[in-house]
Amino acid sequence: MAGSSHVYQAPRGTRDFLPDDMAVRLHIERAWRDAAVSHGFDEIEGPTFEHLELYTSKSGPGIVNELFSFKRSGGETDFALRPEFTPTLARMAAAMGRGLAVPTRWFSMPWHYRAERPQRGRLREFRQFNVDVIGDPSPAADAETIAVALAALGRLGLGPDDVQVRISHRAAVNRMLADLGIAEDRITDAQDLLDKRDRIEPDAFAAKAAELGLDADAVARLGALGGEAVPASTDPATLAEAWSVPADTLTELVALRSELEARGLLDFCRWDISIVRGLAYYTGCVWEIHEISGKERAIAGGGRYDTLVESFGGPSLPACGFGMGDVVLELVLRDRDLITGGADLLPRPDAFLVSMGEDTDAAVVPLLTRLRAAGLHARATDKSTRNLGKLLKDASRCRARFAVILGEELAQDTVVLKDLDSGDQTEVPLAELEARLGNG
Ligand code: HAM
């Protein structure tokens, strides 16, 4: 019945990618891939869903509460859409066992699904750049992954005035939590709570902290945990004092500092004990990349997880890495005008063919076919108008480099080539067209 058809909406927290959006997505993914490849990482992929248990066993309460889980119709096994890539990567490494050459450097750019409340910077389906080193316990490996993250952001135009790496260490955080009186078996819950503290109401924070056995004074101290971030160039004694932790919890951070310095990255980095990370499997250095004013959610987060591969039945293999989502990153890039509409990122046609009369129309398709066979990006107008001004406007709208005008010169196997950037116009023999377009 006319007018009764239902207009479907995309599920909340998902996105449709129209051509301009897709161009932005590919621009970001190109920066990710180029940065990872240039640092010697190989690309991998895994399944979009896994056995539910892969996440419930090691990722911790933060992520488990956000799973999309399901059973096959009529089946018994529980599955979950992957909310993150690290368990898949650890499963793959564990399955390869001793056959895995170490250290191994892997990256991926998978889709992830989290049943979070959609909000600025948080969706239910997002892409995440994952970069991990498996089998290297040294802080050099942590520094390499930080270097890839910053190189990717640099390719997109973000530098030390735009983004900051905030680095912390699980041993120091846990030491502070223990000093506040949190029992050892509640440390994971406390990490989860601290990770969420900017996202929940103060009353809810206080109630949850009280559940962890904290009195009012300790709740206040927990809420204030962190204080000012300290420049990463700071000497270890000052850092230990700022964090009120024994210097021996900082050994790895001191080594990481020299690795970051050797890579020229200290300007980007701060020590910040308020970085706790919600995931339970981290064991050492943890870090996040934030937009410098701190107004957005984290652009990236990662750290060291030295026991995860072994806990999935593999050999004892230390590992570290990070995930960088596309959602916050795009917000930061747009905010700084580093991405505008997206149309400017679409691939530029080399040639836009325009036929001026009925006698030249028949030449359009064979010429398009010839140019495309030569590897060129060639288009023709879909319009029936012969108004050259209008047609050239269409050519400029899709940002074609050249208009190829088929007019009466075609009888002499010649076309008019108009350079749409400079406006220059020349007659070109048909036989030389590919060469002229290819050199443009
Ligand atoms: P994560 O902190 O859960 O870590 O996520 C890393 C990044 O993914 C976040 O900083 C954010 O940019 C993005 N992200 C997370 N959730 C959402 C969401 N709902 N919507 C949009 N973006 C989101 C992990 O996932 C770890 N597995 C990363 C890792 C890899 N650690 C070691 N290797």
XYZ file of C-alpha atoms and ligand atoms in Angstrom:
473
model
C 0.000 0.000 0.000
C 1.399 3.403 -0.978
C 2.928 5.342 1.914
C 2.906 2.426 4.343
C 6.454 1.216 3.821
C 8.610 1.448 6.908
C 11.745 3.635 6.788
C 14.484 1.674 8.488
C 17.125 3.425 10.532
C 20.638 2.153 11.130
C 21.008 0.714 14.666
C 22.077 3.275 17.270
C 25.835 3.620 17.570
C 26.551 2.464 13.997
C 27.463 4.543 10.950
C 26.680 4.521 7.248
C 29.692 5.445 5.157
C 28.631 7.520 2.147
C 31.413 8.258 -0.379
C 32.732 11.353 1.453
C 32.685 9.488 4.810
C 34.386 6.534 3.205
C 37.110 8.823 1.847
C 37.775 10.081 5.381
C 37.856 6.530 6.725
C 40.325 5.421 4.061
C 42.481 8.497 4.708
C 42.755 7.519 8.384
C 43.339 3.856 7.585
C 46.063 4.746 5.067
C 47.908 6.713 7.772
C 47.551 3.759 10.163
C 48.773 1.179 7.664
C 51.653 3.307 6.334
C 52.884 4.089 9.865
C 52.784 0.419 10.917
C 54.424 -0.896 7.737
C 57.182 1.735 7.895
C 58.006 0.526 11.424
C 58.275 -3.100 10.315
C 54.873 -4.459 11.377
C 52.968 -7.108 9.362
C 49.197 -6.956 8.891
C 46.909 -9.668 10.266
C 43.156 -10.186 10.724
C 40.924 -12.447 12.814
C 37.245 -13.357 13.040
C 34.607 -10.743 13.917
C 33.191 -13.079 16.569
C 34.815 -15.398 19.061
C 33.785 -17.793 21.816
C 32.330 -15.674 24.622
C 34.758 -17.204 27.092
C 37.729 -15.627 25.341
C 36.577 -12.294 26.777
C 35.001 -13.347 30.066
C 38.175 -15.129 31.179
C 40.742 -12.292 31.005
C 39.476 -8.913 29.838
C 37.822 -7.861 33.100
C 34.414 -6.481 34.086
C 34.638 -3.212 32.083
C 34.501 -4.893 28.718
C 32.471 -7.960 29.669
C 29.529 -5.715 30.619
C 29.615 -4.236 27.110
C 29.540 -7.428 25.058
C 27.128 -8.244 22.251
C 26.795 -11.966 22.885
C 24.658 -14.507 21.050
C 24.034 -18.176 20.265
C 23.583 -19.706 16.842
C 19.863 -20.298 16.244
C 19.210 -23.680 17.837
C 22.813 -23.898 19.104
C 24.185 -24.014 22.625
C 27.609 -22.379 22.253
C 27.941 -18.774 23.414
C 29.672 -16.359 21.078
C 30.424 -12.634 21.288
C 31.132 -9.989 18.671
C 34.718 -8.932 19.287
C 34.888 -5.848 21.523
C 38.682 -5.645 21.150
C 41.449 -7.452 19.295
C 43.971 -8.332 22.007
C 42.342 -11.639 23.099
C 42.156 -12.752 19.437
C 45.815 -11.859 18.930
C 46.850 -13.677 22.113
C 44.774 -16.700 21.049
C 46.526 -16.722 17.656
C 49.975 -16.422 19.268
C 49.127 -19.159 21.795
C 47.937 -21.479 18.993
C 51.204 -20.970 17.082
C 53.111 -21.802 20.262
C 56.821 -22.289 19.812
C 56.355 -21.976 16.026
C 55.916 -18.230 16.381
C 59.124 -16.388 15.517
C 59.810 -13.873 18.269
C 59.745 -11.016 18.520
C 56.743 -10.748 16.227
C 55.338 -7.395 15.143
C 51.711 -7.479 14.072
C 49.124 -4.849 13.241
C 45.454 -4.971 12.265
C 42.577 -2.565 11.684
C 39.457 -4.558 12.610
C 35.864 -3.645 13.372
C 34.867 -3.844 17.023
C 31.503 -3.971 18.763
C 30.695 -2.718 22.245
C 27.210 -2.355 23.703
C 28.084 1.018 25.236
C 25.715 3.962 25.515
C 26.459 5.841 22.291
C 27.855 9.310 23.000
C 30.491 11.703 21.681
C 33.548 9.594 20.890
C 31.808 6.326 21.793
C 29.885 4.161 19.339
C 28.754 0.540 19.278
C 30.658 -0.270 16.103
C 34.055 1.273 15.449
C 37.356 0.548 13.775
C 40.497 0.207 15.833
C 44.136 0.207 14.763
C 45.966 -2.469 16.776
C 49.754 -2.617 16.943
C 51.457 -5.260 19.078
C 54.892 -6.727 19.700
C 54.927 -10.323 20.969
C 57.942 -11.937 22.608
C 59.985 -8.856 23.524
C 60.076 -7.951 27.240
C 62.230 -4.845 26.752
C 60.920 -1.264 27.087
C 62.217 -0.753 23.537
C 59.179 -2.743 22.377
C 56.799 -0.454 24.310
C 58.579 2.562 22.798
C 58.264 1.108 19.287
C 54.496 0.763 19.638
C 54.223 4.337 20.988
C 56.351 5.463 18.023
C 53.925 3.827 15.555
C 50.939 5.498 17.221
C 52.604 8.919 17.062
C 53.809 8.352 13.490
C 50.232 7.548 12.424
C 48.965 10.709 14.128
C 51.826 12.693 12.566
C 50.804 11.500 9.100
C 47.357 12.909 9.828
C 48.839 16.274 10.871
C 48.855 15.901 14.683
C 52.017 16.847 16.612
C 53.115 17.534 20.206
C 50.914 20.669 20.368
C 47.867 18.528 19.608
C 48.285 15.201 21.379
C 49.957 13.863 24.486
C 50.966 10.355 25.549
C 50.126 9.796 29.228
C 52.136 6.965 30.666
C 51.662 5.036 33.870
C 52.553 1.637 35.317
C 50.300 -1.014 36.775
C 52.771 -1.758 39.605
C 52.751 1.884 40.724
C 48.949 2.153 40.411
C 48.428 -1.078 42.344
C 50.835 0.079 45.003
C 48.814 3.268 45.458
C 45.563 1.286 45.583
C 47.001 -1.081 48.180
C 48.169 1.918 50.231
C 44.587 3.201 50.216
C 43.524 -0.089 51.813
C 42.093 -1.970 48.825
C 42.372 -5.725 49.262
C 44.433 -7.603 46.663
C 41.424 -9.494 45.303
C 39.565 -6.207 44.692
C 42.393 -4.494 42.774
C 40.889 -5.393 39.350
C 37.538 -3.898 40.383
C 39.323 -0.789 41.639
C 41.194 -0.435 38.321
C 37.884 -0.717 36.469
C 36.288 1.900 38.726
C 39.208 4.306 38.343
C 39.147 3.879 34.570
C 35.457 4.840 34.564
C 35.632 7.722 37.029
C 35.231 10.468 34.386
C 32.195 8.698 32.985
C 30.166 8.167 36.165
C 28.479 10.507 38.648
C 30.491 11.379 41.806
C 27.829 9.729 44.016
C 27.975 6.498 42.039
C 31.788 6.651 42.215
C 31.701 7.084 45.998
C 29.178 4.237 46.403
C 31.280 1.862 44.299
C 34.452 2.892 46.134
C 32.723 2.206 49.461
C 31.869 -1.279 48.162
C 35.611 -1.799 47.727
C 35.963 -1.237 51.467
C 37.095 2.390 51.397
C 36.142 4.930 54.059
C 35.197 8.527 53.137
C 38.763 9.793 53.449
C 40.111 7.019 51.224
C 37.303 7.600 48.685
C 38.396 11.241 48.430
C 42.032 10.213 48.013
C 41.060 7.637 45.383
C 39.045 10.277 43.488
C 42.038 12.628 43.571
C 44.515 9.944 42.510
C 46.873 11.309 39.942
C 47.179 15.020 40.407
C 49.366 16.814 37.895
C 50.988 14.939 35.033
C 54.778 15.134 35.203
C 56.940 15.681 32.081
C 58.498 12.432 30.912
C 61.920 14.091 31.078
C 61.583 14.198 34.893
C 64.195 12.258 36.842
C 63.010 9.062 38.565
C 63.376 10.446 42.099
C 61.030 13.364 41.338
C 58.589 10.980 39.700
C 58.621 8.601 42.679
C 57.943 11.579 44.942
C 55.124 12.947 42.731
C 53.426 9.573 42.737
C 54.328 8.664 46.354
C 55.557 5.253 45.240
C 58.869 3.505 45.872
C 61.413 4.099 43.096
C 61.666 0.323 42.425
C 58.153 0.346 40.901
C 59.532 2.752 38.296
C 62.480 0.791 36.871
C 60.697 -0.015 33.614
C 59.505 3.554 33.218
C 63.043 4.855 33.601
C 64.189 2.507 30.825
C 61.176 3.479 28.712
C 62.142 7.107 29.113
C 65.542 6.554 27.432
C 63.882 4.584 24.623
C 61.425 7.422 24.035
C 64.247 9.951 24.152
C 66.259 7.980 21.587
C 63.238 8.172 19.272
C 62.792 11.926 19.833
C 59.383 11.398 21.436
C 59.827 12.874 24.927
C 58.035 16.085 23.922
C 54.864 14.083 23.457
C 55.049 12.233 26.767
C 53.938 12.796 30.367
C 53.975 10.522 33.404
C 50.414 10.346 34.678
C 49.392 7.844 37.344
C 45.706 8.588 36.744
C 46.050 6.402 33.611
C 44.882 3.065 34.959
C 43.317 1.326 31.885
C 40.115 -0.650 32.290
C 41.343 -3.963 30.916
C 42.404 -6.526 33.493
C 45.206 -8.211 31.545
C 47.766 -5.367 31.632
C 50.819 -6.145 33.734
C 53.319 -3.292 33.282
C 53.566 0.082 31.520
C 50.163 1.385 30.442
C 49.481 4.512 28.424
C 46.883 6.513 26.599
C 47.032 9.207 23.954
C 44.789 12.190 24.589
C 43.994 15.356 22.727
C 46.141 17.901 24.546
C 43.380 19.880 26.279
C 41.956 16.604 27.582
C 38.466 17.459 26.353
C 37.959 14.265 24.324
C 38.014 10.616 25.349
C 41.307 8.790 24.729
C 42.440 8.565 21.094
C 44.444 5.418 21.866
C 45.230 3.168 24.791
C 47.571 0.301 25.387
C 50.251 -1.248 27.478
C 52.118 -4.378 28.410
C 50.335 -7.698 28.948
C 53.052 -10.234 29.714
C 50.872 -13.145 30.869
C 47.930 -13.179 28.429
C 49.407 -15.490 25.764
C 50.407 -18.019 28.412
C 46.999 -17.786 30.077
C 45.467 -18.843 26.739
C 47.536 -22.038 26.788
C 50.537 -20.709 24.848
C 54.189 -20.401 25.778
C 55.267 -17.700 28.211
C 55.467 -14.732 25.848
C 55.586 -11.131 27.008
C 53.667 -8.706 24.804
C 52.700 -5.073 24.491
C 50.684 -2.901 22.155
C 47.813 -0.495 21.772
C 44.450 0.135 20.138
C 43.541 3.437 18.448
C 39.894 3.976 17.543
C 38.706 5.938 14.517
C 35.886 7.809 16.291
C 37.717 10.132 18.700
C 40.524 10.516 16.180
C 38.121 11.813 13.534
C 36.605 14.275 16.031
C 40.067 15.638 16.861
C 41.039 15.911 13.176
C 37.813 17.734 12.274
C 38.143 20.023 15.270
C 41.548 21.116 13.967
C 40.365 21.402 10.332
C 42.732 18.593 9.377
C 39.756 16.930 7.732
C 37.128 19.024 6.026
C 34.246 17.608 4.018
C 35.816 14.409 2.801
C 35.106 15.155 -0.902
C 38.639 16.548 -1.140
C 39.931 13.109 -0.127
C 38.085 11.185 -2.856
C 40.348 9.819 -5.601
C 40.783 12.374 -8.431
C 39.788 11.229 -11.939
C 42.613 11.598 -14.462
C 40.193 12.265 -17.293
C 36.611 13.445 -17.642
C 35.332 12.802 -21.185
C 32.952 15.214 -22.851
C 31.433 14.578 -26.283
C 30.353 17.712 -28.137
C 28.105 16.201 -30.798
C 26.205 13.105 -31.918
C 29.003 12.181 -34.335
C 31.532 11.972 -31.490
C 29.267 10.121 -28.993
C 30.199 6.696 -30.356
C 33.861 7.316 -29.521
C 33.219 7.847 -25.795
C 32.881 4.271 -24.543
C 35.812 2.858 -26.574
C 38.045 5.725 -25.378
C 36.946 5.275 -21.731
C 37.700 1.550 -22.050
C 41.134 2.290 -23.549
C 42.079 4.771 -20.802
C 40.872 2.460 -18.041
C 42.847 -0.431 -19.547
C 45.903 1.832 -19.287
C 45.276 2.097 -15.524
C 43.828 5.605 -15.625
C 40.802 6.790 -13.681
C 38.441 7.873 -16.442
C 34.846 9.040 -16.323
C 32.344 10.515 -18.766
C 29.349 12.718 -18.198
C 25.945 11.079 -17.701
C 24.183 14.251 -18.829
C 22.627 14.827 -22.231
C 23.439 18.555 -22.333
C 26.002 19.796 -24.882
C 26.667 22.941 -22.847
C 30.445 22.806 -22.441
C 30.454 25.229 -19.491
C 28.044 23.021 -17.515
C 29.960 19.870 -18.394
C 33.284 21.376 -17.351
C 31.702 22.375 -14.047
C 30.765 18.705 -13.507
C 34.335 17.736 -14.325
C 35.653 20.210 -11.750
C 33.101 19.087 -9.180
C 34.545 15.562 -9.189
C 38.044 17.158 -9.154
C 39.101 15.650 -12.481
C 42.631 16.632 -13.495
C 41.812 16.902 -17.201
C 38.726 17.281 -19.361
C 39.065 15.384 -22.647
C 36.834 17.149 -25.153
C 35.744 15.133 -28.177
C 34.794 17.638 -30.886
C 35.179 17.960 -34.631
C 38.996 17.462 -34.308
C 38.258 13.816 -33.646
C 37.935 13.339 -37.391
C 41.725 14.051 -37.474
C 42.289 11.660 -34.500
C 42.852 14.595 -32.182
C 41.133 15.662 -28.952
C 41.210 18.839 -26.882
C 42.821 18.346 -23.492
C 41.946 20.925 -20.833
C 44.037 20.994 -17.666
C 41.397 21.769 -15.038
C 43.941 22.975 -12.454
C 45.746 25.504 -14.690
C 43.003 26.105 -17.260
C 45.511 25.435 -20.124
C 44.018 23.854 -23.214
C 45.900 21.989 -25.981
C 45.137 19.722 -28.909
C 46.570 16.235 -28.412
C 46.781 13.356 -30.909
C 44.601 10.468 -29.678
C 47.598 8.128 -29.788
C 49.436 10.265 -27.197
C 46.509 10.677 -24.808
C 47.491 8.028 -22.224
C 51.033 9.372 -22.044
C 49.840 12.953 -21.581
C 47.329 11.974 -18.881
C 49.768 9.661 -17.141
C 52.380 12.399 -16.852
C 49.945 14.933 -15.441
P 40.650 0.246 24.833
O 41.175 1.336 25.713
O 39.443 -0.469 25.274
O 41.839 -0.762 24.600
O 40.370 0.868 23.409
C 41.401 1.557 22.719
C 40.802 2.724 21.930
O 39.716 2.261 21.129
C 40.191 3.824 22.781
O 41.164 4.721 23.220
C 39.227 4.467 21.791
O 39.919 5.307 20.876
C 38.744 3.270 21.015
N 37.431 2.819 21.539
C 37.180 1.981 22.542
N 35.860 1.814 22.725
C 35.245 2.581 21.791
C 33.905 2.852 21.437
N 32.871 2.282 22.063
N 33.659 3.702 20.409
C 34.670 4.272 19.745
N 35.961 4.057 20.016
C 36.261 3.229 21.024
C 41.732 -1.930 23.906
O 40.803 -2.214 23.198
C 42.973 -2.805 23.959
N 42.650 -4.132 23.401
C 44.086 -2.136 23.196
C 45.360 -2.906 23.162
C 45.930 -3.509 22.080
N 46.137 -3.128 24.201
C 47.187 -3.858 23.819
N 47.068 -4.101 22.512
